[in-house]
């Protein structure tokens, strides 16, 4: 059917009806019956759903949205509003929650960095906005400084703006690298302890030279206090993921910071189109969803949740170490993905990590765990649904004892 015919068809549909505000178009004029029961799209499409005992990984579709987030999305799904008005109002609310002057919902932490940097490069000049990513020779500053330990793949976010990344190691090298082309000094929280310059010194040096500072805290809640700690420290803009522990939409994140930077960053975002950010669109689903996620996260009983995580980890640990030859260790990463993490080790010449992963993957229910090369596996419980920890404990014990006992 041609597009024209489809459009023509819709205008003639006598049986088109609405259900909860959604337009339902019957397949045949007299076949308006809706499928009963819950539709299993995973099954229909032949996609394998699994219990995520690994963590918040993009390739595993991140995390699961909280019910409060889904409610916010559903509850606002039947009306339109102006995209900018919504970002204004939600931005004000979020900014107040995280001690920032301003905030905007972006398409993730990477997107927040890609948009925060041009907020610094172009200011509010609409002509400059159009020039990105060709900034050389325009009079715009072109260099983003970061420490060697902080030079990760995600810094490509800055390269997307046309900027160059200059890597330094010591405070002395930093001092020498700062020049009239320096646009930004970027810091990576998850590798903070691996760098030679810590947060406060980074911000102080930036302020001394009049260079804005930014920080990537994509995976750094919990603790919840990190949401405002870095803003209180004086970073000019901050990027965080919405789809990790915050459990908002996976395709959302936050850019928060100085008002002038956020205002300028928004010139690079939809609904405007002549910019580098048009392809990083978030709509009211992500914006309301992020607002609900953040509100819920900040008001949540984190101690109670932590106890549940510890109990669930202990349950799986006990099941695994009841198998002879399996050793366990529980630790909490100091930076990034701060959640109880169970390390399992055994003689991998008897059962390779890949084999165990395959067996868990192909079992019922399917389970994904994270491998540590061929040394063992790691397990987290923070994106599991209640009760799934029992299935993980049972399946792990079955497979480990079949191979090792
Ligand atoms: C996950 C992550 C990102 C990317 O975040 P998105 O929200 O997926 O764009 C960037 N930096 C770090 C350190 C991360 O862990």
mmCIF file of C-alpha atoms and ligand atoms in Angstrom:
data_model
loop_
_atom_site.group_PDB
_atom_site.id
_atom_site.type_symbol
_atom_site.label_atom_id
_atom_site.label_comp_id
_atom_site.label_asym_id
_atom_site.label_seq_id
_atom_site.Cartn_x
_atom_site.Cartn_y
_atom_site.Cartn_z
ATOM 1 C CA UNK A 1 0.000 0.000 0.000
ATOM 2 C CA UNK A 2 1.285 3.444 -0.841
ATOM 3 C CA UNK A 3 1.606 6.016 1.906
ATOM 4 C CA UNK A 4 -1.079 8.115 0.211
ATOM 5 C CA UNK A 5 -3.527 5.187 0.304
ATOM 6 C CA UNK A 6 -2.843 4.552 3.970
ATOM 7 C CA UNK A 7 -3.530 8.161 4.838
ATOM 8 C CA UNK A 8 -6.685 8.123 2.717
ATOM 9 C CA UNK A 9 -7.767 4.904 4.444
ATOM 10 C CA UNK A 10 -7.441 6.402 7.912
ATOM 11 C CA UNK A 11 -9.759 9.286 7.157
ATOM 12 C CA UNK A 12 -12.471 6.837 6.139
ATOM 13 C CA UNK A 13 -12.178 4.442 9.042
ATOM 14 C CA UNK A 14 -15.668 4.129 10.454
ATOM 15 C CA UNK A 15 -14.557 1.743 13.187
ATOM 16 C CA UNK A 16 -11.486 3.631 14.328
ATOM 17 C CA UNK A 17 -11.966 4.066 18.020
ATOM 18 C CA UNK A 18 -9.983 5.256 20.977
ATOM 19 C CA UNK A 19 -8.925 3.289 23.971
ATOM 20 C CA UNK A 20 -7.404 5.325 26.743
ATOM 21 C CA UNK A 21 -6.909 8.057 24.179
ATOM 22 C CA UNK A 22 -4.962 5.838 21.771
ATOM 23 C CA UNK A 23 -6.263 5.576 18.269
ATOM 24 C CA UNK A 24 -7.014 1.944 17.515
ATOM 25 C CA UNK A 25 -7.243 1.126 13.854
ATOM 26 C CA UNK A 26 -8.970 -2.210 13.221
ATOM 27 C CA UNK A 27 -7.218 -4.423 10.698
ATOM 28 C CA UNK A 28 -10.484 -5.044 8.859
ATOM 29 C CA UNK A 29 -13.528 -2.866 8.991
ATOM 30 C CA UNK A 30 -15.391 -5.373 11.134
ATOM 31 C CA UNK A 31 -12.487 -6.911 13.038
ATOM 32 C CA UNK A 32 -12.056 -4.446 15.846
ATOM 33 C CA UNK A 33 -11.488 -7.145 18.461
ATOM 34 C CA UNK A 34 -8.488 -6.492 20.646
ATOM 35 C CA UNK A 35 -6.128 -9.301 21.600
ATOM 36 C CA UNK A 36 -6.932 -10.506 25.076
ATOM 37 C CA UNK A 37 -4.293 -11.101 27.700
ATOM 38 C CA UNK A 38 -0.823 -9.602 27.841
ATOM 39 C CA UNK A 39 0.939 -9.507 24.539
ATOM 40 C CA UNK A 40 4.410 -11.043 24.746
ATOM 41 C CA UNK A 41 6.434 -9.025 22.292
ATOM 42 C CA UNK A 42 9.696 -10.746 23.241
ATOM 43 C CA UNK A 43 8.143 -14.028 22.178
ATOM 44 C CA UNK A 44 6.453 -12.606 19.118
ATOM 45 C CA UNK A 45 9.722 -11.173 17.848
ATOM 46 C CA UNK A 46 11.934 -14.029 18.954
ATOM 47 C CA UNK A 47 13.986 -11.849 21.298
ATOM 48 C CA UNK A 48 15.454 -13.503 24.403
ATOM 49 C CA UNK A 49 14.547 -11.720 27.659
ATOM 50 C CA UNK A 50 16.830 -12.508 30.607
ATOM 51 C CA UNK A 51 17.457 -11.949 34.287
ATOM 52 C CA UNK A 52 20.178 -9.334 34.543
ATOM 53 C CA UNK A 53 22.651 -10.446 37.210
ATOM 54 C CA UNK A 54 25.402 -8.377 35.559
ATOM 55 C CA UNK A 55 24.558 -4.686 36.046
ATOM 56 C CA UNK A 56 23.657 -1.547 34.116
ATOM 57 C CA UNK A 57 25.160 -2.126 30.682
ATOM 58 C CA UNK A 58 24.002 -0.394 27.520
ATOM 59 C CA UNK A 59 24.345 -3.611 25.503
ATOM 60 C CA UNK A 60 21.937 -5.284 27.950
ATOM 61 C CA UNK A 61 19.434 -2.404 27.628
ATOM 62 C CA UNK A 62 20.631 -0.631 30.768
ATOM 63 C CA UNK A 63 18.229 -0.784 33.686
ATOM 64 C CA UNK A 64 14.506 -1.137 34.345
ATOM 65 C CA UNK A 65 12.367 1.943 34.783
ATOM 66 C CA UNK A 66 10.637 2.315 38.138
ATOM 67 C CA UNK A 67 6.853 2.034 38.213
ATOM 68 C CA UNK A 68 6.718 5.753 39.134
ATOM 69 C CA UNK A 69 8.542 6.549 35.890
ATOM 70 C CA UNK A 70 6.184 4.452 33.772
ATOM 71 C CA UNK A 71 3.226 6.083 35.506
ATOM 72 C CA UNK A 72 4.587 9.537 34.715
ATOM 73 C CA UNK A 73 5.001 8.585 31.070
ATOM 74 C CA UNK A 74 1.579 6.949 30.780
ATOM 75 C CA UNK A 75 -0.137 9.718 32.735
ATOM 76 C CA UNK A 76 1.125 12.393 30.350
ATOM 77 C CA UNK A 77 0.793 10.384 27.148
ATOM 78 C CA UNK A 78 -2.592 11.665 26.055
ATOM 79 C CA UNK A 79 -1.834 15.351 25.673
ATOM 80 C CA UNK A 80 0.622 17.568 23.873
ATOM 81 C CA UNK A 81 2.689 20.367 25.321
ATOM 82 C CA UNK A 82 5.444 22.660 24.087
ATOM 83 C CA UNK A 83 8.818 20.943 24.290
ATOM 84 C CA UNK A 84 10.672 24.071 25.429
ATOM 85 C CA UNK A 85 8.077 24.942 28.055
ATOM 86 C CA UNK A 86 8.356 21.438 29.479
ATOM 87 C CA UNK A 87 12.185 21.545 29.552
ATOM 88 C CA UNK A 88 11.960 24.984 31.266
ATOM 89 C CA UNK A 89 9.635 23.809 34.051
ATOM 90 C CA UNK A 90 11.236 20.395 34.609
ATOM 91 C CA UNK A 91 14.680 22.003 34.404
ATOM 92 C CA UNK A 92 13.797 24.432 37.226
ATOM 93 C CA UNK A 93 12.529 21.609 39.430
ATOM 94 C CA UNK A 94 15.522 19.360 38.773
ATOM 95 C CA UNK A 95 17.996 22.221 39.268
ATOM 96 C CA UNK A 96 16.549 22.882 42.716
ATOM 97 C CA UNK A 97 16.823 19.172 43.616
ATOM 98 C CA UNK A 98 20.513 18.947 42.658
ATOM 99 C CA UNK A 99 21.774 22.397 43.811
ATOM 100 C CA UNK A 100 22.430 23.599 40.257
ATOM 101 C CA UNK A 101 21.475 26.928 38.705
ATOM 102 C CA UNK A 102 19.830 25.137 35.789
ATOM 103 C CA UNK A 103 19.303 21.686 34.303
ATOM 104 C CA UNK A 104 18.015 20.038 31.154
ATOM 105 C CA UNK A 105 17.028 16.484 30.302
ATOM 106 C CA UNK A 106 19.297 15.031 27.606
ATOM 107 C CA UNK A 107 19.521 11.731 25.750
ATOM 108 C CA UNK A 108 22.014 10.317 28.276
ATOM 109 C CA UNK A 109 25.292 11.317 29.934
ATOM 110 C CA UNK A 110 27.232 11.212 26.662
ATOM 111 C CA UNK A 111 24.644 13.520 25.161
ATOM 112 C CA UNK A 112 24.920 15.840 28.181
ATOM 113 C CA UNK A 113 28.675 16.162 27.540
ATOM 114 C CA UNK A 114 28.146 16.677 23.796
ATOM 115 C CA UNK A 115 25.682 19.487 24.590
ATOM 116 C CA UNK A 116 27.402 21.018 27.611
ATOM 117 C CA UNK A 117 30.649 21.614 25.726
ATOM 118 C CA UNK A 118 29.037 23.623 22.891
ATOM 119 C CA UNK A 119 27.201 25.576 25.589
ATOM 120 C CA UNK A 120 30.687 26.767 26.529
ATOM 121 C CA UNK A 121 32.009 27.101 22.946
ATOM 122 C CA UNK A 122 29.228 29.149 21.345
ATOM 123 C CA UNK A 123 27.517 30.940 24.206
ATOM 124 C CA UNK A 124 24.190 32.321 23.028
ATOM 125 C CA UNK A 125 25.377 33.280 19.553
ATOM 126 C CA UNK A 126 23.026 31.575 17.046
ATOM 127 C CA UNK A 127 25.521 32.060 14.193
ATOM 128 C CA UNK A 128 28.213 30.176 16.095
ATOM 129 C CA UNK A 129 25.743 27.387 16.896
ATOM 130 C CA UNK A 130 25.388 26.666 13.155
ATOM 131 C CA UNK A 131 29.143 26.363 12.648
ATOM 132 C CA UNK A 132 29.726 23.299 14.835
ATOM 133 C CA UNK A 133 31.527 20.925 14.444
ATOM 134 C CA UNK A 134 33.758 23.159 12.280
ATOM 135 C CA UNK A 135 35.212 25.418 14.949
ATOM 136 C CA UNK A 136 38.830 25.807 13.796
ATOM 137 C CA UNK A 137 39.477 29.312 12.538
ATOM 138 C CA UNK A 138 36.145 30.709 13.740
ATOM 139 C CA UNK A 139 37.520 32.429 16.808
ATOM 140 C CA UNK A 140 35.876 29.844 19.058
ATOM 141 C CA UNK A 141 38.087 28.062 21.554
ATOM 142 C CA UNK A 142 38.992 24.545 20.449
ATOM 143 C CA UNK A 143 40.673 22.619 23.266
ATOM 144 C CA UNK A 144 39.321 20.418 26.045
ATOM 145 C CA UNK A 145 41.813 19.409 28.733
ATOM 146 C CA UNK A 146 41.634 16.214 30.745
ATOM 147 C CA UNK A 147 43.925 13.993 32.811
ATOM 148 C CA UNK A 148 45.491 10.908 31.257
ATOM 149 C CA UNK A 149 43.548 8.598 33.593
ATOM 150 C CA UNK A 150 40.335 10.339 32.540
ATOM 151 C CA UNK A 151 40.861 9.998 28.783
ATOM 152 C CA UNK A 152 38.189 7.373 28.055
ATOM 153 C CA UNK A 153 36.182 6.556 24.931
ATOM 154 C CA UNK A 154 33.197 8.587 26.117
ATOM 155 C CA UNK A 155 35.271 11.767 25.738
ATOM 156 C CA UNK A 156 34.430 11.382 22.066
ATOM 157 C CA UNK A 157 31.417 13.448 23.132
ATOM 158 C CA UNK A 158 33.741 16.467 23.007
ATOM 159 C CA UNK A 159 35.307 15.503 19.699
ATOM 160 C CA UNK A 160 31.779 15.575 18.236
ATOM 161 C CA UNK A 161 31.657 19.322 18.860
ATOM 162 C CA UNK A 162 34.801 19.852 16.798
ATOM 163 C CA UNK A 163 37.008 20.319 19.852
ATOM 164 C CA UNK A 164 40.381 18.618 20.383
ATOM 165 C CA UNK A 165 41.184 16.724 23.544
ATOM 166 C CA UNK A 166 44.491 17.584 25.162
ATOM 167 C CA UNK A 167 45.712 15.057 27.716
ATOM 168 C CA UNK A 168 47.874 16.064 30.682
ATOM 169 C CA UNK A 169 49.043 14.234 33.788
ATOM 170 C CA UNK A 170 50.302 16.589 36.491
ATOM 171 C CA UNK A 171 49.170 19.977 37.824
ATOM 172 C CA UNK A 172 52.350 21.432 36.365
ATOM 173 C CA UNK A 173 51.545 20.037 32.895
ATOM 174 C CA UNK A 174 48.019 21.364 33.260
ATOM 175 C CA UNK A 175 49.282 24.858 34.029
ATOM 176 C CA UNK A 176 51.486 24.768 30.917
ATOM 177 C CA UNK A 177 48.712 23.373 28.680
ATOM 178 C CA UNK A 178 46.215 26.113 29.508
ATOM 179 C CA UNK A 179 46.232 28.769 26.787
ATOM 180 C CA UNK A 180 43.898 31.156 24.993
ATOM 181 C CA UNK A 181 42.378 28.214 23.061
ATOM 182 C CA UNK A 182 41.388 26.262 26.172
ATOM 183 C CA UNK A 183 37.605 25.946 26.239
ATOM 184 C CA UNK A 184 37.058 23.471 29.043
ATOM 185 C CA UNK A 185 38.717 21.325 31.720
ATOM 186 C CA UNK A 186 36.968 17.963 31.978
ATOM 187 C CA UNK A 187 37.048 15.540 34.941
ATOM 188 C CA UNK A 188 35.944 11.883 35.143
ATOM 189 C CA UNK A 189 34.615 10.897 38.558
ATOM 190 C CA UNK A 190 34.812 7.117 38.131
ATOM 191 C CA UNK A 191 38.596 7.352 37.619
ATOM 192 C CA UNK A 192 39.144 10.183 40.111
ATOM 193 C CA UNK A 193 41.484 8.067 42.274
ATOM 194 C CA UNK A 194 43.639 7.149 39.255
ATOM 195 C CA UNK A 195 44.390 10.750 38.336
ATOM 196 C CA UNK A 196 46.992 12.993 39.953
ATOM 197 C CA UNK A 197 44.615 15.943 40.424
ATOM 198 C CA UNK A 198 41.482 15.624 42.552
ATOM 199 C CA UNK A 199 38.122 17.394 42.211
ATOM 200 C CA UNK A 200 38.737 20.451 44.393
ATOM 201 C CA UNK A 201 42.126 21.221 42.895
ATOM 202 C CA UNK A 202 40.716 20.790 39.373
ATOM 203 C CA UNK A 203 37.942 23.308 40.054
ATOM 204 C CA UNK A 204 40.332 25.710 41.787
ATOM 205 C CA UNK A 205 42.772 25.680 38.857
ATOM 206 C CA UNK A 206 39.866 26.216 36.444
ATOM 207 C CA UNK A 207 38.605 29.208 38.407
ATOM 208 C CA UNK A 208 42.105 30.684 38.702
ATOM 209 C CA UNK A 209 42.486 30.675 34.914
ATOM 210 C CA UNK A 210 38.846 31.491 34.132
ATOM 211 C CA UNK A 211 38.325 28.110 32.390
ATOM 212 C CA UNK A 212 34.971 26.316 32.936
ATOM 213 C CA UNK A 213 35.179 22.820 34.446
ATOM 214 C CA UNK A 214 32.946 19.836 33.718
ATOM 215 C CA UNK A 215 32.524 16.417 35.285
ATOM 216 C CA UNK A 216 31.174 13.060 34.131
ATOM 217 C CA UNK A 217 29.338 11.312 36.996
ATOM 218 C CA UNK A 218 27.406 9.009 34.639
ATOM 219 C CA UNK A 219 27.488 5.925 36.893
ATOM 220 C CA UNK A 220 28.062 7.636 40.239
ATOM 221 C CA UNK A 221 24.823 7.269 42.159
ATOM 222 C CA UNK A 222 24.519 5.770 44.686
ATOM 223 C CA UNK A 223 25.362 7.578 46.876
ATOM 224 C CA UNK A 224 22.443 9.929 46.209
ATOM 225 C CA UNK A 225 24.487 12.841 47.598
ATOM 226 C CA UNK A 226 26.696 12.804 44.490
ATOM 227 C CA UNK A 227 23.760 14.445 42.688
ATOM 228 C CA UNK A 228 24.465 17.716 44.485
ATOM 229 C CA UNK A 229 28.006 17.210 45.823
ATOM 230 C CA UNK A 230 29.694 17.962 42.504
ATOM 231 C CA UNK A 231 27.456 20.967 41.908
ATOM 232 C CA UNK A 232 28.341 22.267 45.377
ATOM 233 C CA UNK A 233 32.047 21.812 44.535
ATOM 234 C CA UNK A 234 31.678 24.381 41.763
ATOM 235 C CA UNK A 235 31.916 22.375 38.536
ATOM 236 C CA UNK A 236 30.372 24.480 35.766
ATOM 237 C CA UNK A 237 28.504 21.566 34.252
ATOM 238 C CA UNK A 238 27.760 17.984 35.236
ATOM 239 C CA UNK A 239 26.606 14.962 33.206
ATOM 240 C CA UNK A 240 24.793 11.930 34.613
ATOM 241 C CA UNK A 241 22.980 8.950 33.087
ATOM 242 C CA UNK A 242 19.250 8.631 33.616
ATOM 243 C CA UNK A 243 19.107 4.933 32.892
ATOM 244 C CA UNK A 244 21.604 3.497 35.362
ATOM 245 C CA UNK A 245 20.853 3.513 39.106
ATOM 246 C CA UNK A 246 18.414 6.414 38.682
ATOM 247 C CA UNK A 247 16.225 3.988 36.746
ATOM 248 C CA UNK A 248 14.685 6.570 34.487
ATOM 249 C CA UNK A 249 14.424 6.033 30.731
ATOM 250 C CA UNK A 250 17.620 4.430 29.426
ATOM 251 C CA UNK A 251 17.700 6.972 26.610
ATOM 252 C CA UNK A 252 17.798 9.895 29.054
ATOM 253 C CA UNK A 253 20.260 11.732 31.252
ATOM 254 C CA UNK A 254 20.832 15.118 32.834
ATOM 255 C CA UNK A 255 22.957 18.126 32.068
ATOM 256 C CA UNK A 256 23.100 20.410 35.088
ATOM 257 C CA UNK A 257 25.170 23.441 35.989
ATOM 258 C CA UNK A 258 25.580 27.171 35.394
ATOM 259 C CA UNK A 259 22.544 28.865 33.916
ATOM 260 C CA UNK A 260 24.414 30.506 31.033
ATOM 261 C CA UNK A 261 25.877 27.149 29.952
ATOM 262 C CA UNK A 262 22.573 25.261 30.113
ATOM 263 C CA UNK A 263 20.769 28.070 28.263
ATOM 264 C CA UNK A 264 23.406 27.994 25.525
ATOM 265 C CA UNK A 265 23.398 24.184 25.410
ATOM 266 C CA UNK A 266 19.686 24.275 24.651
ATOM 267 C CA UNK A 267 20.362 26.175 21.434
ATOM 268 C CA UNK A 268 22.050 22.968 20.305
ATOM 269 C CA UNK A 269 18.998 20.843 21.136
ATOM 270 C CA UNK A 270 15.602 20.091 19.580
ATOM 271 C CA UNK A 271 13.161 21.535 18.741
ATOM 272 C CA UNK A 272 15.865 23.623 17.012
ATOM 273 C CA UNK A 273 17.414 21.872 14.048
ATOM 274 C CA UNK A 274 20.498 23.602 12.652
ATOM 275 C CA UNK A 275 22.803 22.204 15.286
ATOM 276 C CA UNK A 276 24.806 19.137 16.303
ATOM 277 C CA UNK A 277 22.201 18.013 18.849
ATOM 278 C CA UNK A 278 19.108 17.535 16.687
ATOM 279 C CA UNK A 279 19.747 13.796 16.565
ATOM 280 C CA UNK A 280 19.882 13.565 20.356
ATOM 281 C CA UNK A 281 16.192 14.215 20.795
ATOM 282 C CA UNK A 282 14.329 13.613 24.016
ATOM 283 C CA UNK A 283 10.597 14.075 24.065
ATOM 284 C CA UNK A 284 8.087 14.487 26.872
ATOM 285 C CA UNK A 285 8.304 10.755 27.637
ATOM 286 C CA UNK A 286 11.971 11.058 28.635
ATOM 287 C CA UNK A 287 11.529 14.468 30.255
ATOM 288 C CA UNK A 288 8.589 13.564 32.490
ATOM 289 C CA UNK A 289 10.198 10.163 33.028
ATOM 290 C CA UNK A 290 13.483 11.668 34.218
ATOM 291 C CA UNK A 291 11.695 14.101 36.468
ATOM 292 C CA UNK A 292 9.771 11.246 38.087
ATOM 293 C CA UNK A 293 12.905 9.082 38.341
ATOM 294 C CA UNK A 294 14.909 11.791 40.047
ATOM 295 C CA UNK A 295 12.120 12.762 42.399
ATOM 296 C CA UNK A 296 11.634 9.135 43.360
ATOM 297 C CA UNK A 297 15.353 8.463 43.731
ATOM 298 C CA UNK A 298 15.974 11.437 45.999
ATOM 299 C CA UNK A 299 13.053 10.517 48.270
ATOM 300 C CA UNK A 300 13.809 6.816 48.335
ATOM 301 C CA UNK A 301 14.835 4.762 51.373
ATOM 302 C CA UNK A 302 18.356 3.960 50.194
ATOM 303 C CA UNK A 303 19.332 2.199 53.438
ATOM 304 C CA UNK A 304 16.432 -0.220 53.122
ATOM 305 C CA UNK A 305 17.311 -0.930 49.488
ATOM 306 C CA UNK A 306 20.957 -1.469 50.378
ATOM 307 C CA UNK A 307 19.922 -4.105 52.959
ATOM 308 C CA UNK A 308 17.869 -5.913 50.305
ATOM 309 C CA UNK A 309 20.871 -5.878 47.961
ATOM 310 C CA UNK A 310 23.124 -7.268 50.719
ATOM 311 C CA UNK A 311 20.636 -10.021 51.582
ATOM 312 C CA UNK A 312 20.188 -11.018 47.954
ATOM 313 C CA UNK A 313 23.938 -11.069 47.364
ATOM 314 C CA UNK A 314 24.368 -13.234 50.508
ATOM 315 C CA UNK A 315 21.718 -15.663 49.255
ATOM 316 C CA UNK A 316 23.514 -16.132 45.930
ATOM 317 C CA UNK A 317 26.926 -16.232 47.612
ATOM 318 C CA UNK A 318 25.852 -18.993 49.996
ATOM 319 C CA UNK A 319 24.372 -21.085 47.195
ATOM 320 C CA UNK A 320 27.532 -20.737 45.094
ATOM 321 C CA UNK A 321 30.045 -21.426 47.847
ATOM 322 C CA UNK A 322 28.150 -24.525 48.971
ATOM 323 C CA UNK A 323 29.710 -26.083 45.856
ATOM 324 C CA UNK A 324 33.173 -27.472 46.558
ATOM 325 C CA UNK A 325 35.917 -25.531 44.795
ATOM 326 C CA UNK A 326 34.007 -22.242 44.525
ATOM 327 C CA UNK A 327 35.377 -19.233 46.395
ATOM 328 C CA UNK A 328 33.547 -15.963 46.871
ATOM 329 C CA UNK A 329 34.296 -12.376 47.708
ATOM 330 C CA UNK A 330 31.829 -9.525 48.171
ATOM 331 C CA UNK A 331 33.040 -5.965 47.619
ATOM 332 C CA UNK A 332 31.607 -2.536 46.950
ATOM 333 C CA UNK A 333 33.352 -0.467 44.254
ATOM 334 C CA UNK A 334 34.547 2.843 45.732
ATOM 335 C CA UNK A 335 33.719 4.832 42.609
ATOM 336 C CA UNK A 336 31.026 4.098 40.030
ATOM 337 C CA UNK A 337 28.414 1.334 40.190
ATOM 338 C CA UNK A 338 28.543 1.530 43.988
ATOM 339 C CA UNK A 339 26.581 -1.607 44.866
ATOM 340 C CA UNK A 340 27.450 -4.909 46.600
ATOM 341 C CA UNK A 341 29.237 -7.016 43.995
ATOM 342 C CA UNK A 342 29.819 -10.754 44.281
ATOM 343 C CA UNK A 343 32.996 -12.204 42.818
ATOM 344 C CA UNK A 344 32.954 -15.956 42.140
ATOM 345 C CA UNK A 345 36.125 -17.900 41.373
ATOM 346 C CA UNK A 346 36.823 -21.590 40.694
ATOM 347 C CA UNK A 347 39.197 -23.767 38.693
ATOM 348 C CA UNK A 348 38.309 -22.515 35.233
ATOM 349 C CA UNK A 349 40.219 -25.359 33.578
ATOM 350 C CA UNK A 350 37.290 -27.539 34.696
ATOM 351 C CA UNK A 351 34.562 -25.081 33.675
ATOM 352 C CA UNK A 352 35.451 -22.069 31.596
ATOM 353 C CA UNK A 353 33.797 -18.731 32.286
ATOM 354 C CA UNK A 354 32.408 -18.756 28.742
ATOM 355 C CA UNK A 355 30.875 -22.214 29.258
ATOM 356 C CA UNK A 356 29.180 -21.179 32.490
ATOM 357 C CA UNK A 357 27.867 -18.017 30.855
ATOM 358 C CA UNK A 358 26.498 -20.067 27.934
ATOM 359 C CA UNK A 359 24.794 -22.550 30.255
ATOM 360 C CA UNK A 360 23.149 -19.797 32.296
ATOM 361 C CA UNK A 361 22.172 -17.988 29.116
ATOM 362 C CA UNK A 362 20.603 -21.087 27.561
ATOM 363 C CA UNK A 363 18.817 -22.191 30.739
ATOM 364 C CA UNK A 364 15.305 -21.394 31.836
ATOM 365 C CA UNK A 365 15.054 -18.599 32.865
ATOM 366 C CA UNK A 366 17.928 -17.148 30.865
ATOM 367 C CA UNK A 367 20.466 -15.343 33.046
ATOM 368 C CA UNK A 368 23.321 -12.976 32.162
ATOM 369 C CA UNK A 369 26.364 -12.587 34.408
ATOM 370 C CA UNK A 370 29.552 -10.607 33.846
ATOM 371 C CA UNK A 371 32.778 -12.499 33.165
ATOM 372 C CA UNK A 372 36.193 -11.488 34.538
ATOM 373 C CA UNK A 373 38.163 -12.761 31.540
ATOM 374 C CA UNK A 374 38.661 -16.467 32.345
ATOM 375 C CA UNK A 375 39.109 -15.823 36.073
ATOM 376 C CA UNK A 376 35.505 -16.032 37.261
ATOM 377 C CA UNK A 377 32.262 -14.094 37.162
ATOM 378 C CA UNK A 378 30.800 -11.041 38.886
ATOM 379 C CA UNK A 379 27.208 -10.694 40.023
ATOM 380 C CA UNK A 380 25.146 -7.714 41.101
ATOM 381 C CA UNK A 381 21.504 -7.741 42.165
ATOM 382 C CA UNK A 382 20.516 -4.096 41.814
ATOM 383 C CA UNK A 383 18.632 -4.398 38.544
ATOM 384 C CA UNK A 384 16.876 -7.662 39.421
ATOM 385 C CA UNK A 385 13.171 -7.903 40.069
ATOM 386 C CA UNK A 386 12.139 -9.260 43.503
ATOM 387 C CA UNK A 387 12.450 -13.041 43.568
ATOM 388 C CA UNK A 388 14.904 -13.290 40.685
ATOM 389 C CA UNK A 389 17.789 -13.638 43.150
ATOM 390 C CA UNK A 390 16.396 -17.041 44.140
ATOM 391 C CA UNK A 391 16.399 -18.236 40.544
ATOM 392 C CA UNK A 392 19.958 -16.993 40.034
ATOM 393 C CA UNK A 393 21.100 -18.774 43.220
ATOM 394 C CA UNK A 394 19.429 -22.016 42.157
ATOM 395 C CA UNK A 395 20.702 -22.001 38.573
ATOM 396 C CA UNK A 396 24.253 -21.077 39.594
ATOM 397 C CA UNK A 397 24.395 -23.877 42.129
ATOM 398 C CA UNK A 398 23.044 -26.369 39.564
ATOM 399 C CA UNK A 399 25.597 -25.478 36.905
ATOM 400 C CA UNK A 400 28.550 -25.137 39.261
ATOM 401 C CA UNK A 401 27.895 -28.448 40.992
ATOM 402 C CA UNK A 402 27.247 -30.267 37.692
ATOM 403 C CA UNK A 403 30.683 -29.224 36.480
ATOM 404 C CA UNK A 404 32.770 -29.141 39.660
ATOM 405 C CA UNK A 405 31.295 -31.454 42.276
HETATM 406 C C1 LIG B 1 27.574 4.984 31.144
HETATM 407 C C2 LIG B 1 28.629 6.020 31.060
HETATM 408 C C3 LIG B 1 28.562 7.050 30.106
HETATM 409 C C4 LIG B 1 27.492 7.090 29.048
HETATM 410 O O1 LIG B 1 26.268 7.348 29.611
HETATM 411 P P1 LIG B 1 24.918 7.330 28.747
HETATM 412 O O2 LIG B 1 23.890 7.811 29.699
HETATM 413 O O3 LIG B 1 24.711 5.908 28.322
HETATM 414 O O4 LIG B 1 25.125 8.233 27.593
HETATM 415 C C5 LIG B 1 29.522 8.041 30.133
HETATM 416 N N1 LIG B 1 30.525 8.019 31.044
HETATM 417 C C6 LIG B 1 30.643 7.034 31.961
HETATM 418 C C7 LIG B 1 31.750 7.076 32.948
HETATM 419 C C8 LIG B 1 29.697 5.996 32.000
HETATM 420 O O5 LIG B 1 29.800 5.037 32.921
#
